[in-house]
Amino acid sequence: MKYALYLGCAIPIKYPGFEAATRLVCERLGIELVDDLPFSCCPPPTGLKMVHYDSWLALAARNLCLAEEAGLDLLTLCSGCVNTLKEANQALKHSDAKRRRVNKILEAHNRKFNGAIEVTHILDVLYQDSVVDKLIKLMAREIPLRVGCHYGCHYFRPPQMMYPNELSEAESYVPVRMDHLLSIIGVEPTEYSRKFLCCGSPLGANVDTEAGYAIVAQKLHYIRQRNIQALSVICPSCFEQFDMGQIALSRKQKDLSKIPTFYLTQLIGLALGFSPKELGLDVHRVKAKRLLESIDVA
Amino acid sequence: MTIKIWKFFDREELYECYQCARCTGSCPAMEVTAALGPRGTILKCLNLGHEAVVQDEKVWFCCTCNVCDDRCPQQIPISDLLVALRNSAARRGNVPGRLLLSLELLAKTGRTMIVHQLDEMRAHHGLAPLPPAPVDEVRAILKRAGLEEVLDF
């Protein structure tokens, strides 16, 4: 099992701990990562796409071409990156006009979009049967925590674009893979109201930081109602909302208890026996130390 | 250069909307800001024309979460409408300042994040330094794709 690793911007620059955790987990589970391809920013569905669609499509196409040239499917670690690269891949595969337009731009750099690869996300890669079998065999400890999963909107919306072959009767898609995967490592996945709504990150980043935090405060309200002990995310922007967001919110409301947030491969890494430090948990703003000690992980 | 949004979005789709407000009821941005909201956006496009919408800064009060699109019982591609409207707004100079800053960073560095003491931070996690992004090729592609219509770089 081999993929071209697409790191994006936020993970290698802001949260390299997620990258470290992902590399450790993939190596242990036999997922080979090729990562010497000169990718650029994806670019984000919340940024360039909103301002200039043609530039967004052309730059995304360049990233797709690099993976095509290497003959590998593209593995992303972020909900934003997977949204851009999957949607651009679909759009270019299905529209001759768009493909012609983009290839005309790329030909100056000797690149051509052929539509030869697929784009996937680390959650979907880990969810494959062969990987799960290996995880069960190699598991070193259980992680018995009540965890709330937050998928990040761009991982699965719009569903017609992200999971066209798995739509419900109402042509929608309700993600469950993170909950299932975590239940394998002894986690108690816990439902909460507004689970599938936004973390507020794009609104905060583009327009109004306070408004973004107001959205995450609402989510946290429902998360606390269910006595959830920790959160699991698959996107660095969502992570920042929950981790930094709780610090910002607690400045105004001092008595709020804080809930540690994990990136998915950090939780899987703990189950595989890696230490919190190896998985980069030491730099999170909301510390997980006491919670992990309560389940004898140190 | 301005563009007609109907190049990117089929105007006929707007007439499918019966203003049920399921989109707006789901909209996270509507709860915390004075956003137009998806229903209001469609109604304004129909009643006042899209020009009025693209000149309003509130067209940017949005999480881009696509939940409106997902829940629309008429299956109106609202995400496409919102992208078309904002692309049009950007060409008229209506873009949030901090969004423009992040795009400037992208055009200058090939990435949308500032790299500060990065090598030390990556070394802390046992990771090699991040190779530089291919800035020249990125800039050339963005220029050929026409980004200068909305941003000097």
Short mmCIF file of C-alpha atoms in Angstrom, two decimals:
data_model
loop_
_atom_site.label_atom_id
_atom_site.label_comp_id
_atom_site.label_asym_id
_atom_site.label_seq_id
_atom_site.Cartn_x
_atom_site.Cartn_y
_atom_site.Cartn_z
CA MET A 1 0.00 0.00 0.00
CA LYS A 2 1.68 3.16 -1.24
CA TYR A 3 0.52 6.77 -1.50
CA ALA A 4 1.88 10.17 -2.46
CA LEU A 5 1.73 12.06 0.84
CA TYR A 6 0.15 15.49 0.48
CA LEU A 7 0.91 17.45 3.67
CA GLY A 8 -0.70 20.78 2.75
CA CYS A 9 0.20 23.94 4.68
CA ALA A 10 -1.34 23.89 8.15
CA ILE A 11 -0.10 20.46 9.24
CA PRO A 12 3.63 20.69 8.42
CA ILE A 13 3.81 24.36 9.45
CA LYS A 14 1.41 24.80 12.36
CA TYR A 15 0.86 21.27 13.66
CA PRO A 16 3.89 19.15 12.73
CA GLY A 17 2.96 16.84 15.61
CA PHE A 18 0.10 15.49 13.48
CA GLU A 19 2.58 14.77 10.72
CA ALA A 20 4.90 12.96 13.14
CA ALA A 21 1.98 10.88 14.49
CA THR A 22 0.76 10.04 10.99
CA ARG A 23 4.20 8.94 9.84
CA LEU A 24 4.65 6.68 12.89
CA VAL A 25 1.17 5.14 12.53
CA CYS A 26 1.49 4.58 8.77
CA GLU A 27 4.91 2.98 9.11
CA ARG A 28 3.66 0.61 11.85
CA LEU A 29 0.58 -0.34 9.78
CA GLY A 30 2.51 -0.93 6.56
CA ILE A 31 1.31 2.14 4.63
CA GLU A 32 4.17 3.47 2.53
CA LEU A 33 4.30 7.26 2.09
CA VAL A 34 6.16 8.88 -0.80
CA ASP A 35 6.84 12.47 0.12
CA ASP A 36 9.43 14.11 -2.07
CA LEU A 37 6.93 15.64 -4.51
CA PRO A 38 7.10 19.46 -4.81
CA PHE A 39 3.49 20.25 -3.93
CA SER A 40 2.14 23.75 -3.25
CA CYS A 41 -0.84 24.87 -1.17
CA CYS A 42 -3.94 22.83 -2.21
CA PRO A 43 -5.43 25.76 -2.42
CA PRO A 44 -8.20 25.95 0.20
CA PRO A 45 -11.91 25.65 -0.65
CA THR A 46 -12.51 28.42 1.89
CA GLY A 47 -10.03 30.85 0.32
CA LEU A 48 -8.84 31.00 -3.28
CA LYS A 49 -11.86 29.07 -4.59
CA MET A 50 -14.19 31.76 -3.24
CA VAL A 51 -12.14 34.57 -4.76
CA HIS A 52 -10.97 33.19 -8.11
CA TYR A 53 -12.24 29.77 -9.17
CA ASP A 54 -10.02 29.43 -12.27
CA SER A 55 -6.82 30.02 -10.27
CA TRP A 56 -8.01 27.57 -7.63
CA LEU A 57 -8.66 24.89 -10.25
CA ALA A 58 -5.35 25.42 -12.05
CA LEU A 59 -3.23 25.22 -8.90
CA ALA A 60 -5.13 22.17 -7.63
CA ALA A 61 -4.60 20.55 -11.05
CA ARG A 62 -0.85 21.08 -10.73
CA ASN A 63 -0.83 19.18 -7.43
CA LEU A 64 -2.87 16.38 -8.99
CA CYS A 65 -0.44 16.22 -11.94
CA LEU A 66 2.51 15.64 -9.59
CA ALA A 67 0.82 12.57 -8.12
CA GLU A 68 -0.13 11.39 -11.62
CA GLU A 69 3.48 11.73 -12.72
CA ALA A 70 4.53 9.58 -9.75
CA GLY A 71 1.77 7.09 -10.58
CA LEU A 72 0.35 7.21 -7.05
CA ASP A 73 -2.96 8.02 -5.41
CA LEU A 74 -2.87 11.15 -3.30
CA LEU A 75 -3.17 10.88 0.48
CA THR A 76 -4.30 14.04 2.31
CA LEU A 77 -4.39 14.71 6.05
CA CYS A 78 -6.77 17.67 6.09
CA SER A 79 -10.47 18.11 5.35
CA GLY A 80 -9.78 21.27 3.33
CA CYS A 81 -7.08 19.68 1.18
CA VAL A 82 -9.17 16.58 0.46
CA ASN A 83 -12.13 18.77 -0.51
CA THR A 84 -10.15 20.85 -2.99
CA LEU A 85 -8.18 18.00 -4.51
CA LYS A 86 -11.13 15.57 -4.76
CA GLU A 87 -13.45 18.19 -6.20
CA ALA A 88 -10.88 19.50 -8.68
CA ASN A 89 -10.10 15.91 -9.70
CA GLN A 90 -13.81 15.20 -10.31
CA ALA A 91 -14.43 18.51 -12.07
CA LEU A 92 -11.48 18.01 -14.42
CA LYS A 93 -12.31 14.37 -15.12
CA HIS A 94 -15.91 15.24 -16.03
CA SER A 95 -15.57 18.51 -17.92
CA ASP A 96 -13.68 18.63 -21.22
CA ALA A 97 -13.84 22.42 -21.23
CA LYS A 98 -12.27 22.77 -17.78
CA ARG A 99 -9.60 20.18 -18.58
CA ARG A 100 -8.68 21.97 -21.82
CA ARG A 101 -8.49 25.33 -20.04
CA VAL A 102 -6.30 23.99 -17.25
CA ASN A 103 -4.01 21.97 -19.49
CA LYS A 104 -3.39 25.06 -21.58
CA ILE A 105 -2.11 26.80 -18.45
CA LEU A 106 -0.04 23.80 -17.32
CA GLU A 107 1.56 23.01 -20.69
CA ALA A 108 4.12 25.80 -20.18
CA HIS A 109 5.45 23.69 -17.31
CA ASN A 110 5.29 20.41 -19.23
CA ARG A 111 2.41 19.11 -17.16
CA LYS A 112 -0.89 17.62 -18.25
CA PHE A 113 -3.91 16.52 -16.25
CA ASN A 114 -4.95 13.04 -17.38
CA GLY A 115 -7.30 12.02 -14.60
CA ALA A 116 -5.26 8.93 -13.74
CA ILE A 117 -5.33 8.96 -9.94
CA GLU A 118 -7.71 9.13 -6.98
CA VAL A 119 -7.58 11.42 -3.96
CA THR A 120 -8.15 10.03 -0.49
CA HIS A 121 -7.98 11.05 3.17
CA ILE A 122 -6.04 9.39 6.00
CA LEU A 123 -9.32 8.37 7.68
CA ASP A 124 -10.47 6.46 4.59
CA VAL A 125 -7.04 4.83 4.22
CA LEU A 126 -6.99 3.64 7.84
CA TYR A 127 -10.58 2.38 7.50
CA GLN A 128 -9.65 -0.24 4.90
CA ASP A 129 -10.12 -3.87 6.04
CA SER A 130 -6.47 -4.86 5.65
CA VAL A 131 -5.31 -1.87 7.72
CA VAL A 132 -7.91 -2.50 10.43
CA ASP A 133 -6.81 -6.17 10.63
CA LYS A 134 -3.25 -5.04 11.17
CA LEU A 135 -4.31 -2.46 13.75
CA ILE A 136 -6.15 -5.12 15.74
CA LYS A 137 -3.06 -7.39 15.65
CA LEU A 138 -0.59 -4.66 16.62
CA MET A 139 -2.66 -2.86 19.23
CA ALA A 140 -0.68 -2.41 22.45
CA ARG A 141 -3.41 -0.90 24.64
CA GLU A 142 -7.01 0.21 24.67
CA ILE A 143 -8.03 3.86 24.95
CA PRO A 144 -11.18 3.70 27.10
CA LEU A 145 -12.37 7.30 26.77
CA ARG A 146 -15.70 8.87 25.83
CA VAL A 147 -14.72 10.61 22.60
CA GLY A 148 -16.76 12.95 20.43
CA CYS A 149 -15.83 12.83 16.74
CA HIS A 150 -15.89 15.99 14.65
CA TYR A 151 -15.43 15.26 10.94
CA GLY A 152 -15.04 18.73 9.48
CA CYS A 153 -17.53 19.81 6.82
CA HIS A 154 -15.15 19.74 3.88
CA TYR A 155 -14.29 16.08 4.46
CA PHE A 156 -17.77 15.01 3.30
CA ARG A 157 -19.68 17.99 1.84
CA PRO A 158 -20.97 18.39 -0.76
CA PRO A 159 -21.61 14.62 -0.58
CA GLN A 160 -22.28 14.32 -4.33
CA MET A 161 -18.70 15.42 -4.85
CA MET A 162 -16.98 13.73 -1.91
CA TYR A 163 -18.76 10.34 -1.68
CA PRO A 164 -20.80 10.03 -4.90
CA ASN A 165 -21.01 6.22 -4.65
CA GLU A 166 -22.15 6.11 -1.06
CA LEU A 167 -25.12 8.48 -1.01
CA SER A 168 -28.22 7.83 1.06
CA GLU A 169 -31.72 7.90 -0.44
CA ALA A 170 -31.86 11.60 0.32
CA GLU A 171 -28.61 11.99 -1.66
CA SER A 172 -26.74 12.81 1.50
CA TYR A 173 -23.84 11.18 3.34
CA VAL A 174 -23.47 10.84 7.09
CA PRO A 175 -19.88 10.00 8.01
CA VAL A 176 -19.31 7.17 10.51
CA ARG A 177 -15.81 5.90 9.78
CA MET A 178 -13.99 7.79 12.54
CA ASP A 179 -16.50 6.54 15.15
CA HIS A 180 -16.12 2.93 13.90
CA LEU A 181 -12.33 3.09 13.74
CA LEU A 182 -12.04 4.51 17.25
CA SER A 183 -14.38 1.89 18.68
CA ILE A 184 -11.80 -0.70 17.54
CA ILE A 185 -9.18 0.80 19.88
CA GLY A 186 -11.50 0.71 22.86
CA VAL A 187 -12.88 4.24 22.57
CA GLU A 188 -16.52 4.86 23.39
CA PRO A 189 -17.62 7.07 20.46
CA THR A 190 -20.24 9.43 21.83
CA GLU A 191 -22.95 11.23 19.87
CA TYR A 192 -23.76 14.87 20.53
CA SER A 193 -26.09 17.48 19.09
CA ARG A 194 -24.74 19.45 16.10
CA LYS A 195 -22.04 16.83 15.54
CA PHE A 196 -22.09 17.40 11.79
CA LEU A 197 -22.13 21.19 11.83
CA CYS A 198 -19.19 23.49 11.22
CA CYS A 199 -16.43 24.29 13.76
CA GLY A 200 -16.53 27.95 12.67
CA SER A 201 -12.95 28.09 11.39
CA PRO A 202 -13.49 29.59 7.90
CA LEU A 203 -15.77 32.34 9.24
CA GLY A 204 -13.20 33.13 11.93
CA ALA A 205 -10.27 33.09 9.50
CA ASN A 206 -11.87 35.12 6.71
CA VAL A 207 -14.21 37.53 8.44
CA ASP A 208 -14.58 37.63 12.21
CA THR A 209 -12.52 35.64 14.74
CA GLU A 210 -15.05 36.17 17.55
CA ALA A 211 -17.93 34.88 15.40
CA GLY A 212 -15.90 31.78 14.60
CA TYR A 213 -15.33 31.14 18.29
CA ALA A 214 -19.04 31.72 19.01
CA ILE A 215 -19.81 28.77 16.73
CA VAL A 216 -17.30 26.49 18.44
CA ALA A 217 -18.65 27.61 21.84
CA GLN A 218 -22.09 26.32 20.81
CA LYS A 219 -20.65 22.99 19.74
CA LEU A 220 -18.74 22.70 23.01
CA HIS A 221 -21.94 23.36 24.94
CA TYR A 222 -23.56 20.27 23.40
CA ILE A 223 -20.33 18.27 23.75
CA ARG A 224 -20.21 18.97 27.51
CA GLN A 225 -23.84 17.91 27.87
CA ARG A 226 -22.81 14.39 26.88
CA ASN A 227 -19.87 14.21 29.33
CA ILE A 228 -17.46 13.76 26.47
CA GLN A 229 -13.87 13.48 27.75
CA ALA A 230 -11.95 14.14 24.53
CA LEU A 231 -12.47 15.17 20.91
CA SER A 232 -11.13 13.58 17.78
CA VAL A 233 -10.65 15.55 14.54
CA ILE A 234 -9.18 14.93 11.10
CA CYS A 235 -8.44 18.52 10.09
CA PRO A 236 -5.91 21.06 11.43
CA SER A 237 -8.35 23.99 11.09
CA CYS A 238 -11.02 22.21 13.12
CA PHE A 239 -8.32 21.30 15.64
CA GLU A 240 -7.28 24.93 16.03
CA GLN A 241 -10.90 25.97 16.65
CA PHE A 242 -11.29 23.45 19.46
CA ASP A 243 -7.80 23.71 20.98
CA MET A 244 -6.98 27.42 20.68
CA GLY A 245 -10.70 28.23 20.75
CA GLN A 246 -11.16 26.78 24.23
CA ILE A 247 -8.21 28.85 25.52
CA ALA A 248 -9.72 32.01 24.01
CA LEU A 249 -13.20 31.22 25.35
CA SER A 250 -11.90 30.41 28.85
CA ARG A 251 -10.43 33.92 29.11
CA LYS A 252 -13.99 35.22 29.16
CA GLN A 253 -15.57 32.41 31.11
CA LYS A 254 -13.08 31.22 33.70
CA ASP A 255 -14.99 28.25 35.16
CA LEU A 256 -15.24 26.29 31.89
CA SER A 257 -13.69 22.84 31.98
CA LYS A 258 -11.49 22.20 28.96
CA ILE A 259 -11.73 19.13 26.75
CA PRO A 260 -8.50 17.92 25.09
CA THR A 261 -8.58 17.50 21.31
CA PHE A 262 -6.67 14.83 19.42
CA TYR A 263 -5.88 14.43 15.75
CA LEU A 264 -7.08 10.95 14.71
CA THR A 265 -3.61 9.43 14.17
CA GLN A 266 -2.57 10.58 17.65
CA LEU A 267 -5.29 8.42 19.22
CA ILE A 268 -4.48 5.48 16.94
CA GLY A 269 -0.79 6.02 17.77
CA LEU A 270 -1.49 5.82 21.50
CA ALA A 271 -3.28 2.51 20.94
CA LEU A 272 -0.27 1.25 18.98
CA GLY A 273 1.91 1.97 22.01
CA PHE A 274 3.63 5.23 21.02
CA SER A 275 4.16 7.78 23.79
CA PRO A 276 2.24 11.10 23.96
CA LYS A 277 5.51 12.95 23.35
CA GLU A 278 6.33 10.93 20.22
CA LEU A 279 2.85 11.77 18.90
CA GLY A 280 3.30 15.50 19.50
CA LEU A 281 0.68 15.81 22.24
CA ASP A 282 3.04 17.89 24.40
CA VAL A 283 2.42 21.06 22.36
CA HIS A 284 -1.39 21.07 22.45
CA ARG A 285 -2.81 24.11 24.22
CA VAL A 286 -5.45 22.11 26.10
CA LYS A 287 -3.29 19.49 27.80
CA ALA A 288 -4.28 15.85 27.69
CA LYS A 289 -1.76 14.75 30.32
CA ARG A 290 -4.13 14.30 33.28
CA LEU A 291 -6.78 12.60 31.18
CA LEU A 292 -4.26 10.15 29.74
CA GLU A 293 -2.82 9.44 33.18
CA SER A 294 -6.33 8.49 34.32
CA ILE A 295 -6.24 5.61 31.80
CA ASP A 296 -2.57 4.78 32.59
CA VAL A 297 -1.09 6.25 29.43
CA ALA A 298 2.06 8.28 30.05
CA MET B 1 -13.03 42.99 -15.20
CA THR B 2 -16.46 42.01 -13.98
CA ILE B 3 -18.16 38.74 -14.78
CA LYS B 4 -21.76 37.71 -15.05
CA ILE B 5 -22.43 35.12 -12.38
CA TRP B 6 -24.77 33.27 -14.74
CA LYS B 7 -21.67 32.03 -16.54
CA PHE B 8 -21.01 29.90 -13.44
CA PHE B 9 -24.51 29.25 -12.17
CA ASP B 10 -27.73 28.46 -13.99
CA ARG B 11 -30.19 31.25 -13.18
CA GLU B 12 -33.12 28.85 -13.66
CA GLU B 13 -32.05 27.03 -10.49
CA LEU B 14 -33.08 30.07 -8.44
CA TYR B 15 -36.74 29.56 -9.38
CA GLU B 16 -36.65 26.09 -7.81
CA CYS B 17 -36.41 27.74 -4.37
CA TYR B 18 -39.69 27.87 -2.45
CA GLN B 19 -38.14 29.72 0.48
CA CYS B 20 -38.62 26.90 2.99
CA ALA B 21 -35.53 28.19 4.88
CA ARG B 22 -34.23 24.74 5.73
CA CYS B 23 -30.85 26.03 4.52
CA THR B 24 -30.95 29.10 6.70
CA GLY B 25 -32.15 27.07 9.69
CA SER B 26 -29.02 24.93 9.33
CA CYS B 27 -26.59 27.80 8.68
CA PRO B 28 -23.98 28.19 11.46
CA ALA B 29 -22.95 31.67 10.26
CA MET B 30 -26.54 32.96 10.51
CA GLU B 31 -26.58 32.19 14.22
CA VAL B 32 -23.61 34.35 15.09
CA THR B 33 -23.47 37.11 12.45
CA ALA B 34 -25.82 39.31 10.45
CA ALA B 35 -25.21 37.11 7.41
CA LEU B 36 -27.53 37.16 4.39
CA GLY B 37 -27.95 33.42 4.74
CA PRO B 38 -28.63 31.08 1.84
CA ARG B 39 -32.38 31.70 1.65
CA GLY B 40 -31.94 35.48 1.84
CA THR B 41 -29.21 35.34 -0.79
CA ILE B 42 -31.46 33.52 -3.25
CA LEU B 43 -34.39 35.86 -2.52
CA LYS B 44 -32.22 38.95 -3.02
CA CYS B 45 -30.86 37.58 -6.28
CA LEU B 46 -34.43 37.10 -7.50
CA ASN B 47 -35.88 40.37 -6.23
CA LEU B 48 -33.02 42.85 -6.42
CA GLY B 49 -30.72 41.16 -8.94
CA HIS B 50 -27.32 39.72 -8.20
CA GLU B 51 -25.58 43.12 -8.46
CA ALA B 52 -27.09 44.13 -5.13
CA VAL B 53 -25.82 40.92 -3.55
CA VAL B 54 -22.23 41.06 -4.79
CA GLN B 55 -21.79 44.61 -3.53
CA ASP B 56 -22.85 43.64 -0.01
CA GLU B 57 -19.95 42.70 2.31
CA LYS B 58 -22.33 40.32 4.08
CA VAL B 59 -22.02 37.95 1.11
CA TRP B 60 -18.77 36.84 2.82
CA PHE B 61 -20.35 36.01 6.21
CA CYS B 62 -20.26 32.26 5.61
CA CYS B 63 -18.45 29.15 6.84
CA THR B 64 -18.43 27.55 3.34
CA CYS B 65 -19.58 24.42 5.20
CA ASN B 66 -22.05 23.49 2.41
CA VAL B 67 -24.70 22.30 4.86
CA CYS B 68 -27.27 24.48 3.03
CA ASP B 69 -26.50 22.69 -0.22
CA ASP B 70 -26.63 19.30 1.51
CA ARG B 71 -30.05 19.91 3.13
CA CYS B 72 -31.87 21.70 0.30
CA PRO B 73 -35.00 19.67 -0.52
CA GLN B 74 -34.99 21.13 -4.04
CA GLN B 75 -31.36 20.13 -4.56
CA ILE B 76 -30.37 23.62 -5.62
CA PRO B 77 -26.55 23.69 -5.88
CA ILE B 78 -26.28 26.54 -3.38
CA SER B 79 -22.51 26.05 -2.95
CA ASP B 80 -22.01 26.78 -6.64
CA LEU B 81 -24.17 29.91 -6.35
CA LEU B 82 -22.15 31.17 -3.40
CA VAL B 83 -18.83 30.56 -5.18
CA ALA B 84 -20.13 32.37 -8.29
CA LEU B 85 -21.40 35.33 -6.28
CA ARG B 86 -18.16 35.73 -4.32
CA ASN B 87 -15.98 35.38 -7.41
CA SER B 88 -18.05 38.16 -8.89
CA ALA B 89 -17.84 40.23 -5.69
CA ALA B 90 -14.04 39.84 -5.63
CA ARG B 91 -13.74 41.29 -9.14
CA ARG B 92 -15.57 44.36 -7.88
CA GLY B 93 -13.10 44.73 -5.02
CA ASN B 94 -15.47 43.31 -2.42
CA VAL B 95 -13.22 40.81 -0.56
CA PRO B 96 -12.46 40.63 3.19
CA GLY B 97 -9.00 42.11 3.83
CA ARG B 98 -7.64 39.14 5.71
CA LEU B 99 -8.68 36.75 2.97
CA LEU B 100 -6.74 38.89 0.47
CA LEU B 101 -3.72 38.82 2.78
CA SER B 102 -3.72 35.03 2.86
CA LEU B 103 -3.92 34.92 -0.95
CA GLU B 104 -1.04 37.36 -1.22
CA LEU B 105 0.96 35.01 0.98
CA LEU B 106 0.03 32.10 -1.28
CA ALA B 107 1.15 34.00 -4.39
CA LYS B 108 4.43 35.01 -2.73
CA THR B 109 5.38 31.77 -0.98
CA GLY B 110 3.32 28.97 -2.54
CA ARG B 111 1.78 28.29 0.88
CA THR B 112 -0.92 30.01 2.91
CA MET B 113 0.91 29.95 6.21
CA ILE B 114 3.75 32.02 7.59
CA VAL B 115 6.85 30.01 8.31
CA HIS B 116 8.43 31.19 11.55
CA GLN B 117 11.11 29.23 13.44
CA LEU B 118 9.71 26.29 11.55
CA ASP B 119 12.83 24.14 11.43
CA GLU B 120 13.13 24.19 15.23
CA MET B 121 9.46 23.35 15.64
CA ARG B 122 9.68 20.45 13.20
CA ALA B 123 12.90 19.21 14.80
CA HIS B 124 11.08 19.12 18.16
CA HIS B 125 8.80 16.48 16.61
CA GLY B 126 11.71 14.64 14.98
CA LEU B 127 10.85 15.91 11.49
CA ALA B 128 13.16 17.12 8.73
CA PRO B 129 12.94 20.76 7.55
CA LEU B 130 10.14 21.48 5.07
CA PRO B 131 11.47 21.95 1.53
CA PRO B 132 10.58 25.33 -0.04
CA ALA B 133 7.43 25.43 -2.18
CA PRO B 134 7.87 25.82 -5.95
CA VAL B 135 7.09 29.55 -5.88
CA ASP B 136 8.03 30.43 -9.46
CA GLU B 137 5.81 27.79 -11.01
CA VAL B 138 2.93 28.63 -8.65
CA ARG B 139 3.15 32.33 -9.52
CA ALA B 140 3.29 31.63 -13.25
CA ILE B 141 0.22 29.38 -13.03
CA LEU B 142 -1.73 31.92 -10.97
CA LYS B 143 -0.87 34.68 -13.45
CA ARG B 144 -1.90 32.60 -16.45
CA ALA B 145 -5.14 31.62 -14.71
CA GLY B 146 -5.96 35.31 -14.26
CA LEU B 147 -5.61 35.87 -10.51
CA GLU B 148 -4.40 39.41 -11.26
CA GLU B 149 -8.04 40.24 -11.97
CA VAL B 150 -8.51 40.34 -8.20
CA LEU B 151 -5.04 40.62 -6.66
CA ASP B 152 -1.76 42.40 -7.51
CA PHE B 153 1.20 40.14 -6.89
#
